[in-house]
């Protein structure tokens, strides 16, 4: 089972992801902005297997969440996937500099996201 | 004695009748102000009530729509995988529970389908488009496109663009030349995105000048739209009678580095229009066409000031090092400040080949010329 934190301010995307990554195989925890995501990460002591985040969000953007996740010390760092429609070259480069594990541009192909999530979860097992 | 309404009105009438002019004006002003305030409140109330009703409908409908789209499209295991998504005959019966006989119901579903398509692509995205077509939601957009109101037309064009729906040239081309700026921009954007074979055909029919802001918008649309067929822009550079189209096409030639269009640009060096000539020189410089250098130097003395500056800048961009003496002479002997500055910058841009000349100029020039040269050599100053 994979516990996933999804950070997304769009109302449709969490519904789609919750449907394509269904329980009991996946447990998707949703945060609607950066601040809530950081609160959830801290409240759960960073016990997530994967973080999927957008970039443009209120309070704290995706890169801030990425930095927070990657700077947290634990045996195996939490893999992070950025899913965003603001995927210009600079942003992709910035994401990879900060250590993002995968970058998907919206609109996503649902089956592709599922495969990428599975691959990252397998890698971190 | 009993007072009736007619008595009261009679009293008011007599008060008004015998009142001084200033009071009469004040009474009229008060009546108009009170009526306008009441009317404004009524309009606001009506709009708030409509919004409230819409919100209630949305709160009721959206979960149903989401459920249907999820079950029937995004995560439907019964969708055949051996048929192209656009050809799949979808089961539309579950959608009967939505009030699609009402316009607001259809609009809400359309908006939601678009919202989903902004988030998912591939098979799911194509199935959403298929659903949009099978439910005849495109007919509403077509009706909007024929509306008298420009904002409705813009809405329809955006909808067609997002749903990747082709529109007939006869419908969209007149809108691409509309006098309304918003409508014109939306129509051009839609045309470029939807016309797979000839996305730039509207250049043929543009009669009014493309305004600078239009050009900025078009440039953004063209250079950020993926999967569009890029034609040889020489076609418009050679034949268009609209100067703004010619000028814009030269910018696109530079962007796409279309060397095949260079002969058409070179022909513009003979054009009578100074602005077009200067733009052609600039384009040739940006494309680094070394073969035209001699011709540019030959033309130099017969050109107006801004064409001369364009030539000097072009020589700086081409950087062949073959005309450093010419640039040096212009820098030393020109009486115009801008020409000297452009010449100095061109010399500096020729870098290694102009090293000796730069050293010599640094050692021999004084005053303003030395300041210009040092300014141009400062890598922190771009302009």
PDB file of N, CA, C and O in Angstrom, chain A residues 61-105:
ATOM      1  N   UNK A  61       4.218  27.529  -2.658  1.00  0.00           N
ATOM      2  CA  UNK A  61       4.136  26.867  -3.973  1.00  0.00           C
ATOM      3  C   UNK A  61       4.771  25.474  -3.936  1.00  0.00           C
ATOM      4  O   UNK A  61       5.349  25.056  -2.927  1.00  0.00           O
ATOM      5  N   UNK A  62       4.671  24.784  -5.069  1.00  0.00           N
ATOM      6  CA  UNK A  62       5.149  23.408  -5.149  1.00  0.00           C
ATOM      7  C   UNK A  62       6.630  23.271  -4.858  1.00  0.00           C
ATOM      8  O   UNK A  62       7.059  22.284  -4.253  1.00  0.00           O
ATOM      9  N   UNK A  63       7.419  24.280  -5.259  1.00  0.00           N
ATOM     10  CA  UNK A  63       8.862  24.199  -5.030  1.00  0.00           C
ATOM     11  C   UNK A  63       9.186  24.284  -3.528  1.00  0.00           C
ATOM     12  O   UNK A  63      10.125  23.644  -3.064  1.00  0.00           O
ATOM     13  N   UNK A  64       8.406  25.086  -2.823  1.00  0.00           N
ATOM     14  CA  UNK A  64       8.635  25.181  -1.369  1.00  0.00           C
ATOM     15  C   UNK A  64       8.345  23.848  -0.703  1.00  0.00           C
ATOM     16  O   UNK A  64       9.073  23.407   0.195  1.00  0.00           O
ATOM     17  N   UNK A  65       7.275  23.189  -1.166  1.00  0.00           N
ATOM     18  CA  UNK A  65       6.934  21.875  -0.602  1.00  0.00           C
ATOM     19  C   UNK A  65       8.030  20.870  -0.947  1.00  0.00           C
ATOM     20  O   UNK A  65       8.477  20.097  -0.104  1.00  0.00           O
ATOM     21  N   UNK A  66       8.475  20.941  -2.199  1.00  0.00           N
ATOM     22  CA  UNK A  66       9.541  20.039  -2.652  1.00  0.00           C
ATOM     23  C   UNK A  66      10.794  20.217  -1.788  1.00  0.00           C
ATOM     24  O   UNK A  66      11.371  19.234  -1.308  1.00  0.00           O
ATOM     25  N   UNK A  67      11.189  21.486  -1.570  1.00  0.00           N
ATOM     26  CA  UNK A  67      12.382  21.738  -0.744  1.00  0.00           C
ATOM     27  C   UNK A  67      12.189  21.199   0.659  1.00  0.00           C
ATOM     28  O   UNK A  67      13.091  20.596   1.238  1.00  0.00           O
ATOM     29  N   UNK A  68      10.997  21.425   1.192  1.00  0.00           N
ATOM     30  CA  UNK A  68      10.692  20.985   2.555  1.00  0.00           C
ATOM     31  C   UNK A  68      10.815  19.457   2.643  1.00  0.00           C
ATOM     32  O   UNK A  68      11.415  18.928   3.583  1.00  0.00           O
ATOM     33  N   UNK A  69      10.232  18.770   1.657  1.00  0.00           N
ATOM     34  CA  UNK A  69      10.248  17.298   1.668  1.00  0.00           C
ATOM     35  C   UNK A  69      11.668  16.782   1.506  1.00  0.00           C
ATOM     36  O   UNK A  69      12.109  15.883   2.228  1.00  0.00           O
ATOM     37  N   UNK A  70      12.404  17.375   0.564  1.00  0.00           N
ATOM     38  CA  UNK A  70      13.745  16.862   0.284  1.00  0.00           C
ATOM     39  C   UNK A  70      14.745  17.205   1.385  1.00  0.00           C
ATOM     40  O   UNK A  70      15.749  16.522   1.541  1.00  0.00           O
ATOM     41  N   UNK A  71      14.475  18.297   2.126  1.00  0.00           N
ATOM     42  CA  UNK A  71      15.424  18.666   3.187  1.00  0.00           C
ATOM     43  C   UNK A  71      15.147  17.892   4.475  1.00  0.00           C
ATOM     44  O   UNK A  71      15.950  17.913   5.396  1.00  0.00           O
ATOM     45  N   UNK A  72      14.007  17.202   4.509  1.00  0.00           N
ATOM     46  CA  UNK A  72      13.701  16.450   5.728  1.00  0.00           C
ATOM     47  C   UNK A  72      14.542  15.182   5.765  1.00  0.00           C
ATOM     48  O   UNK A  72      14.557  14.404   4.812  1.00  0.00           O
ATOM     49  N   UNK A  73      15.232  14.995   6.873  1.00  0.00           N
ATOM     50  CA  UNK A  73      16.138  13.844   6.959  1.00  0.00           C
ATOM     51  C   UNK A  73      15.378  12.591   7.318  1.00  0.00           C
ATOM     52  O   UNK A  73      14.666  12.533   8.321  1.00  0.00           O
ATOM     53  N   UNK A  74      15.498  11.594   6.480  1.00  0.00           N
ATOM     54  CA  UNK A  74      14.990  10.265   6.805  1.00  0.00           C
ATOM     55  C   UNK A  74      15.770   9.255   5.974  1.00  0.00           C
ATOM     56  O   UNK A  74      16.496   9.629   5.040  1.00  0.00           O
ATOM     57  N   UNK A  75      15.592   8.018   6.300  1.00  0.00           N
ATOM     58  CA  UNK A  75      16.436   6.980   5.671  1.00  0.00           C
ATOM     59  C   UNK A  75      16.316   7.033   4.147  1.00  0.00           C
ATOM     60  O   UNK A  75      17.307   7.056   3.439  1.00  0.00           O
ATOM     61  N   UNK A  76      15.081   6.998   3.674  1.00  0.00           N
ATOM     62  CA  UNK A  76      14.873   7.104   2.219  1.00  0.00           C
ATOM     63  C   UNK A  76      14.057   8.356   1.947  1.00  0.00           C
ATOM     64  O   UNK A  76      12.956   8.494   2.490  1.00  0.00           O
ATOM     65  N   UNK A  77      14.581   9.285   1.135  1.00  0.00           N
ATOM     66  CA  UNK A  77      13.796  10.518   0.894  1.00  0.00           C
ATOM     67  C   UNK A  77      12.483  10.232   0.178  1.00  0.00           C
ATOM     68  O   UNK A  77      12.401   9.296  -0.627  1.00  0.00           O
ATOM     69  N   UNK A  78      11.468  11.019   0.509  1.00  0.00           N
ATOM     70  CA  UNK A  78      10.153  10.800  -0.114  1.00  0.00           C
ATOM     71  C   UNK A  78      10.236  11.232  -1.583  1.00  0.00           C
ATOM     72  O   UNK A  78      10.643  12.355  -1.868  1.00  0.00           O
ATOM     73  N   UNK A  79       9.835  10.340  -2.509  1.00  0.00           N
ATOM     74  CA  UNK A  79       9.824  10.782  -3.904  1.00  0.00           C
ATOM     75  C   UNK A  79       8.722  11.815  -4.146  1.00  0.00           C
ATOM     76  O   UNK A  79       7.666  11.764  -3.510  1.00  0.00           O
ATOM     77  N   UNK A  80       9.013  12.749  -5.055  1.00  0.00           N
ATOM     78  CA  UNK A  80       8.038  13.813  -5.345  1.00  0.00           C
ATOM     79  C   UNK A  80       7.783  13.870  -6.855  1.00  0.00           C
ATOM     80  O   UNK A  80       8.724  13.832  -7.646  1.00  0.00           O
ATOM     81  N   UNK A  81       6.503  13.940  -7.216  1.00  0.00           N
ATOM     82  CA  UNK A  81       6.145  14.150  -8.623  1.00  0.00           C
ATOM     83  C   UNK A  81       5.476  15.520  -8.712  1.00  0.00           C
ATOM     84  O   UNK A  81       4.576  15.821  -7.924  1.00  0.00           O
ATOM     85  N   UNK A  82       5.926  16.329  -9.653  1.00  0.00           N
ATOM     86  CA  UNK A  82       5.245  17.605  -9.886  1.00  0.00           C
ATOM     87  C   UNK A  82       4.290  17.416 -11.063  1.00  0.00           C
ATOM     88  O   UNK A  82       4.677  16.887 -12.102  1.00  0.00           O
ATOM     89  N   UNK A  83       3.040  17.796 -10.844  1.00  0.00           N
ATOM     90  CA  UNK A  83       2.040  17.751 -11.926  1.00  0.00           C
ATOM     91  C   UNK A  83       1.531  19.179 -12.093  1.00  0.00           C
ATOM     92  O   UNK A  83       0.872  19.714 -11.202  1.00  0.00           O
ATOM     93  N   UNK A  84       1.906  19.807 -13.202  1.00  0.00           N
ATOM     94  CA  UNK A  84       1.549  21.218 -13.327  1.00  0.00           C
ATOM     95  C   UNK A  84       1.305  21.606 -14.775  1.00  0.00           C
ATOM     96  O   UNK A  84       1.852  20.994 -15.685  1.00  0.00           O
ATOM     97  N   UNK A  85       0.465  22.629 -14.950  1.00  0.00           N
ATOM     98  CA  UNK A  85       0.316  23.133 -16.324  1.00  0.00           C
ATOM     99  C   UNK A  85       1.263  24.298 -16.569  1.00  0.00           C
ATOM    100  O   UNK A  85       1.305  24.849 -17.647  1.00  0.00           O
ATOM    101  N   UNK A  86       2.017  24.690 -15.528  1.00  0.00           N
ATOM    102  CA  UNK A  86       2.994  25.769 -15.690  1.00  0.00           C
ATOM    103  C   UNK A  86       4.366  25.149 -15.925  1.00  0.00           C
ATOM    104  O   UNK A  86       5.305  25.414 -15.200  1.00  0.00           O
ATOM    105  N   UNK A  87       4.462  24.302 -16.933  1.00  0.00           N
ATOM    106  CA  UNK A  87       5.716  23.575 -17.119  1.00  0.00           C
ATOM    107  C   UNK A  87       6.627  24.170 -18.162  1.00  0.00           C
ATOM    108  O   UNK A  87       6.915  23.511 -19.153  1.00  0.00           O
ATOM    109  N   UNK A  88       7.078  25.415 -17.974  1.00  0.00           N
ATOM    110  CA  UNK A  88       8.048  25.929 -18.937  1.00  0.00           C
ATOM    111  C   UNK A  88       9.446  25.423 -18.572  1.00  0.00           C
ATOM    112  O   UNK A  88       9.659  24.845 -17.502  1.00  0.00           O
ATOM    113  N   UNK A  89      10.382  25.659 -19.474  1.00  0.00           N
ATOM    114  CA  UNK A  89      11.721  25.091 -19.325  1.00  0.00           C
ATOM    115  C   UNK A  89      12.359  25.453 -17.979  1.00  0.00           C
ATOM    116  O   UNK A  89      12.908  24.598 -17.291  1.00  0.00           O
ATOM    117  N   UNK A  90      12.230  26.745 -17.619  1.00  0.00           N
ATOM    118  CA  UNK A  90      12.859  27.205 -16.377  1.00  0.00           C
ATOM    119  C   UNK A  90      12.296  26.477 -15.168  1.00  0.00           C
ATOM    120  O   UNK A  90      13.025  26.115 -14.245  1.00  0.00           O
ATOM    121  N   UNK A  91      10.982  26.278 -15.193  1.00  0.00           N
ATOM    122  CA  UNK A  91      10.351  25.629 -14.045  1.00  0.00           C
ATOM    123  C   UNK A  91      10.777  24.167 -13.947  1.00  0.00           C
ATOM    124  O   UNK A  91      11.005  23.656 -12.853  1.00  0.00           O
ATOM    125  N   UNK A  92      10.857  23.503 -15.106  1.00  0.00           N
ATOM    126  CA  UNK A  92      11.275  22.098 -15.087  1.00  0.00           C
ATOM    127  C   UNK A  92      12.707  22.005 -14.546  1.00  0.00           C
ATOM    128  O   UNK A  92      13.011  21.180 -13.685  1.00  0.00           O
ATOM    129  N   UNK A  93      13.576  22.905 -15.028  1.00  0.00           N
ATOM    130  CA  UNK A  93      14.969  22.903 -14.562  1.00  0.00           C
ATOM    131  C   UNK A  93      15.040  23.165 -13.059  1.00  0.00           C
ATOM    132  O   UNK A  93      15.769  22.502 -12.336  1.00  0.00           O
ATOM    133  N   UNK A  94      14.236  24.147 -12.617  1.00  0.00           N
ATOM    134  CA  UNK A  94      14.221  24.484 -11.194  1.00  0.00           C
ATOM    135  C   UNK A  94      13.787  23.269 -10.371  1.00  0.00           C
ATOM    136  O   UNK A  94      14.377  22.955  -9.339  1.00  0.00           O
ATOM    137  N   UNK A  95      12.750  22.571 -10.861  1.00  0.00           N
ATOM    138  CA  UNK A  95      12.242  21.386 -10.174  1.00  0.00           C
ATOM    139  C   UNK A  95      13.325  20.323 -10.045  1.00  0.00           C
ATOM    140  O   UNK A  95      13.557  19.782  -8.949  1.00  0.00           O
ATOM    141  N   UNK A  96      14.018  20.040 -11.151  1.00  0.00           N
ATOM    142  CA  UNK A  96      15.049  18.990 -11.095  1.00  0.00           C
ATOM    143  C   UNK A  96      16.244  19.418 -10.245  1.00  0.00           C
ATOM    144  O   UNK A  96      16.856  18.588  -9.583  1.00  0.00           O
ATOM    145  N   UNK A  97      16.538  20.726 -10.239  1.00  0.00           N
ATOM    146  CA  UNK A  97      17.624  21.202  -9.370  1.00  0.00           C
ATOM    147  C   UNK A  97      17.290  20.949  -7.902  1.00  0.00           C
ATOM    148  O   UNK A  97      18.148  20.655  -7.098  1.00  0.00           O
ATOM    149  N   UNK A  98      15.993  21.108  -7.580  1.00  0.00           N
ATOM    150  CA  UNK A  98      15.583  20.932  -6.188  1.00  0.00           C
ATOM    151  C   UNK A  98      15.370  19.453  -5.836  1.00  0.00           C
ATOM    152  O   UNK A  98      15.045  19.121  -4.709  1.00  0.00           O
ATOM    153  N   UNK A  99      15.519  18.592  -6.833  1.00  0.00           N
ATOM    154  CA  UNK A  99      15.481  17.154  -6.539  1.00  0.00           C
ATOM    155  C   UNK A  99      14.177  16.457  -6.843  1.00  0.00           C
ATOM    156  O   UNK A  99      13.906  15.385  -6.286  1.00  0.00           O
ATOM    157  N   UNK A 100      13.339  17.028  -7.702  1.00  0.00           N
ATOM    158  CA  UNK A 100      12.071  16.364  -8.024  1.00  0.00           C
ATOM    159  C   UNK A 100      12.366  15.039  -8.748  1.00  0.00           C
ATOM    160  O   UNK A 100      13.360  14.919  -9.478  1.00  0.00           O
ATOM    161  N   UNK A 101      11.538  14.037  -8.493  1.00  0.00           N
ATOM    162  CA  UNK A 101      11.798  12.726  -9.093  1.00  0.00           C
ATOM    163  C   UNK A 101      11.127  12.573 -10.447  1.00  0.00           C
ATOM    164  O   UNK A 101      11.576  11.795 -11.277  1.00  0.00           O
ATOM    165  N   UNK A 102      10.034  13.292 -10.657  1.00  0.00           N
ATOM    166  CA  UNK A 102       9.348  13.205 -11.944  1.00  0.00           C
ATOM    167  C   UNK A 102       8.549  14.478 -12.172  1.00  0.00           C
ATOM    168  O   UNK A 102       8.154  15.144 -11.214  1.00  0.00           O
ATOM    169  N   UNK A 103       8.317  14.789 -13.443  1.00  0.00           N
ATOM    170  CA  UNK A 103       7.615  16.035 -13.778  1.00  0.00           C
ATOM    171  C   UNK A 103       6.572  15.714 -14.843  1.00  0.00           C
ATOM    172  O   UNK A 103       6.926  15.197 -15.898  1.00  0.00           O
ATOM    173  N   UNK A 104       5.329  15.960 -14.567  1.00  0.00           N
ATOM    174  CA  UNK A 104       4.268  15.705 -15.551  1.00  0.00           C
ATOM    175  C   UNK A 104       3.551  16.999 -15.852  1.00  0.00           C
ATOM    176  O   UNK A 104       3.217  17.757 -14.944  1.00  0.00           O
ATOM    177  N   UNK A 105       3.313  17.209 -17.143  1.00  0.00           N
ATOM    178  CA  UNK A 105       2.635  18.436 -17.543  1.00  0.00           C
ATOM    179  C   UNK A 105       1.149  18.161 -17.713  1.00  0.00           C
ATOM    180  O   UNK A 105       0.774  17.136 -18.283  1.00  0.00           O
TER     181      UNK A 105
END
